[in-house]
PDB file of C-alpha atoms in Angstrom:
ATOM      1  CA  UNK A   1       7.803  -9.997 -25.943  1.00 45.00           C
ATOM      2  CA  UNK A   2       8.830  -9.158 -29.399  1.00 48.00           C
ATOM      3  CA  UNK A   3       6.916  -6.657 -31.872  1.00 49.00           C
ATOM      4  CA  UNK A   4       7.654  -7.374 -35.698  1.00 49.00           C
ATOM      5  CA  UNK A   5       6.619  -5.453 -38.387  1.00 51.00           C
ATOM      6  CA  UNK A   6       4.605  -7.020 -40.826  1.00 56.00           C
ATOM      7  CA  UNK A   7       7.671  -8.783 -43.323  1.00 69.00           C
ATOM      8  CA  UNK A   8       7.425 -11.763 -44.829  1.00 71.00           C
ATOM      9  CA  UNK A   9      10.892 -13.164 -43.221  1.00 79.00           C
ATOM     10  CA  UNK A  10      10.027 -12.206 -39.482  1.00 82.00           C
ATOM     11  CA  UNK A  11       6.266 -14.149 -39.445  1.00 82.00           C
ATOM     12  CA  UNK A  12       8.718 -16.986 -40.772  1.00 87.00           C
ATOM     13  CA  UNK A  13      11.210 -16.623 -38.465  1.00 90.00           C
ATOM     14  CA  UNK A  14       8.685 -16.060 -35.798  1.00 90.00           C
ATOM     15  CA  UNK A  15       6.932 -19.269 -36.246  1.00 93.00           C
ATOM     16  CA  UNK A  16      10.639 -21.339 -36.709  1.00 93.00           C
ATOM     17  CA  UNK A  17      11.521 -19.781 -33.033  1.00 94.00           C
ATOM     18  CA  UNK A  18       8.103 -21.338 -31.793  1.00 95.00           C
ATOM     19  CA  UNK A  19       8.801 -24.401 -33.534  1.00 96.00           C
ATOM     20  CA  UNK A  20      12.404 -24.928 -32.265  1.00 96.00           C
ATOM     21  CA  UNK A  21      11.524 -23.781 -28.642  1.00 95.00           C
ATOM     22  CA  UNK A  22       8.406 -25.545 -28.554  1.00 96.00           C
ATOM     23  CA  UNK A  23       6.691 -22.012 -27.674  1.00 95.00           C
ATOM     24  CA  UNK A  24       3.177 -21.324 -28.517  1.00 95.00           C
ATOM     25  CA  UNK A  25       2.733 -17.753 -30.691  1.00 95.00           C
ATOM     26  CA  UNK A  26      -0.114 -15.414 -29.850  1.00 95.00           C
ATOM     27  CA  UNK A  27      -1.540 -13.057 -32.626  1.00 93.00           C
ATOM     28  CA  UNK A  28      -4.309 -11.203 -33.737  1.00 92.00           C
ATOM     29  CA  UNK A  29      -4.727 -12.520 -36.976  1.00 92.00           C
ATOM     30  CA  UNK A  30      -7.220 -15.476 -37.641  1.00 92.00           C
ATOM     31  CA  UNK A  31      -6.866 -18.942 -39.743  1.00 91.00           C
ATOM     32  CA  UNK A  32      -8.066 -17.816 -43.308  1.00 89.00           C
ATOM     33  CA  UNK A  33      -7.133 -21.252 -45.679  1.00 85.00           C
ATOM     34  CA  UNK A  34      -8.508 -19.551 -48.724  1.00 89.00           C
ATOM     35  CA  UNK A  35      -5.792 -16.360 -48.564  1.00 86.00           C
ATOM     36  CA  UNK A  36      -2.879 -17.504 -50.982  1.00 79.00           C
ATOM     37  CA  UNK A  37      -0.882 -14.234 -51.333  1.00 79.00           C
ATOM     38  CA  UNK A  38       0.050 -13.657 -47.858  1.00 81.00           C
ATOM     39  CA  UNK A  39       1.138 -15.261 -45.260  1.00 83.00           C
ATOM     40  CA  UNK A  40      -0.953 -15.386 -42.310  1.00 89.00           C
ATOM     41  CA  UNK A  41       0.723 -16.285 -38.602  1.00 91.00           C
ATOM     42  CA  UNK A  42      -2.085 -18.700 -38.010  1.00 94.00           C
ATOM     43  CA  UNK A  43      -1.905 -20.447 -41.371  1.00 92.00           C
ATOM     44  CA  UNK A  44       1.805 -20.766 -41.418  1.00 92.00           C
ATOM     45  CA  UNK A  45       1.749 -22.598 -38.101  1.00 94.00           C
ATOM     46  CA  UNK A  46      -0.883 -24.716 -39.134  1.00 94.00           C
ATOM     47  CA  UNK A  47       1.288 -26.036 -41.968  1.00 92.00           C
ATOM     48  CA  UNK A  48       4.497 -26.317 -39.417  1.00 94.00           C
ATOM     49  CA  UNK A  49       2.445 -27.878 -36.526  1.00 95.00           C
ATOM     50  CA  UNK A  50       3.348 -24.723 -34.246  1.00 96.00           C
ATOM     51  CA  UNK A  51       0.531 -24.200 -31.615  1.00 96.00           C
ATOM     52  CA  UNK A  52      -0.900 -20.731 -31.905  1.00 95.00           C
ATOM     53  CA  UNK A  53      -3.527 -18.213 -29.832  1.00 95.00           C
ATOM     54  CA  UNK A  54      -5.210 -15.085 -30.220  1.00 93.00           C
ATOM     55  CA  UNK A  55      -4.618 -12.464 -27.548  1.00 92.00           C
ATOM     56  CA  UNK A  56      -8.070 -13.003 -26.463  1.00 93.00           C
ATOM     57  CA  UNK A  57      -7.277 -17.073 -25.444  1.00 94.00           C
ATOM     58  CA  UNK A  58      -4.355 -15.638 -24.178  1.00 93.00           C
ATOM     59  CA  UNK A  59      -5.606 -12.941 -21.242  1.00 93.00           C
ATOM     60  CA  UNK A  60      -8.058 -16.282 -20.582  1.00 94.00           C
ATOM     61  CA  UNK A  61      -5.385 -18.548 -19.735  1.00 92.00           C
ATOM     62  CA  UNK A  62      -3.569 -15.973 -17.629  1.00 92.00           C
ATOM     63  CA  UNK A  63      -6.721 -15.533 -15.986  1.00 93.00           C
ATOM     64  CA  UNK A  64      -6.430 -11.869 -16.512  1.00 90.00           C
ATOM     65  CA  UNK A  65      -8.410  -8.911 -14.714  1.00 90.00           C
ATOM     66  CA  UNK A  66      -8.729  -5.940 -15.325  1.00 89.00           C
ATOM     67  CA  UNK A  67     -10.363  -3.729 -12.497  1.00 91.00           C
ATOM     68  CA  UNK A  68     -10.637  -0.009 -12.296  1.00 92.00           C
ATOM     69  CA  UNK A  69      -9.646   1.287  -9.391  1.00 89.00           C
ATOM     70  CA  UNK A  70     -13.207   2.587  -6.821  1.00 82.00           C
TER      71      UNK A  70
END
């Protein structure tokens, strides 16, 4: 898993690794069309065709559980 601060050239180069490896990219951040002044990880994939998730869709598909020990 990689952590990336919040630069310009590493959302970029985070959604070109996805695209080239044919990865899907998992974020927090949600599809916003009407932001123009920065660049969101949802809407940049959009625009590449790079499938993307939220952390949320993410522990579903894993099926994930959480249980607290008795």
């Amino acid at each position: 898993m990689v952590c990336l601060k919040h630069k310009i050239s590493d959302r970029l180069w985070l959604v070109a690794k996805a695209k080239a490896t044919g990865a899907t990219v998992v974020t927090h951040e949600k599809l916003n069309l009407a932001i123009r002044k920065k660049f969101l990880i949802p809407n940049v994939c959009r625009v590449f065709g790079v499938k993307w998730i939220d952390t949320f869709e993410l522990l579903e598909t894993l099926e994930a559980r959480f249980v607290l020990p008795t």
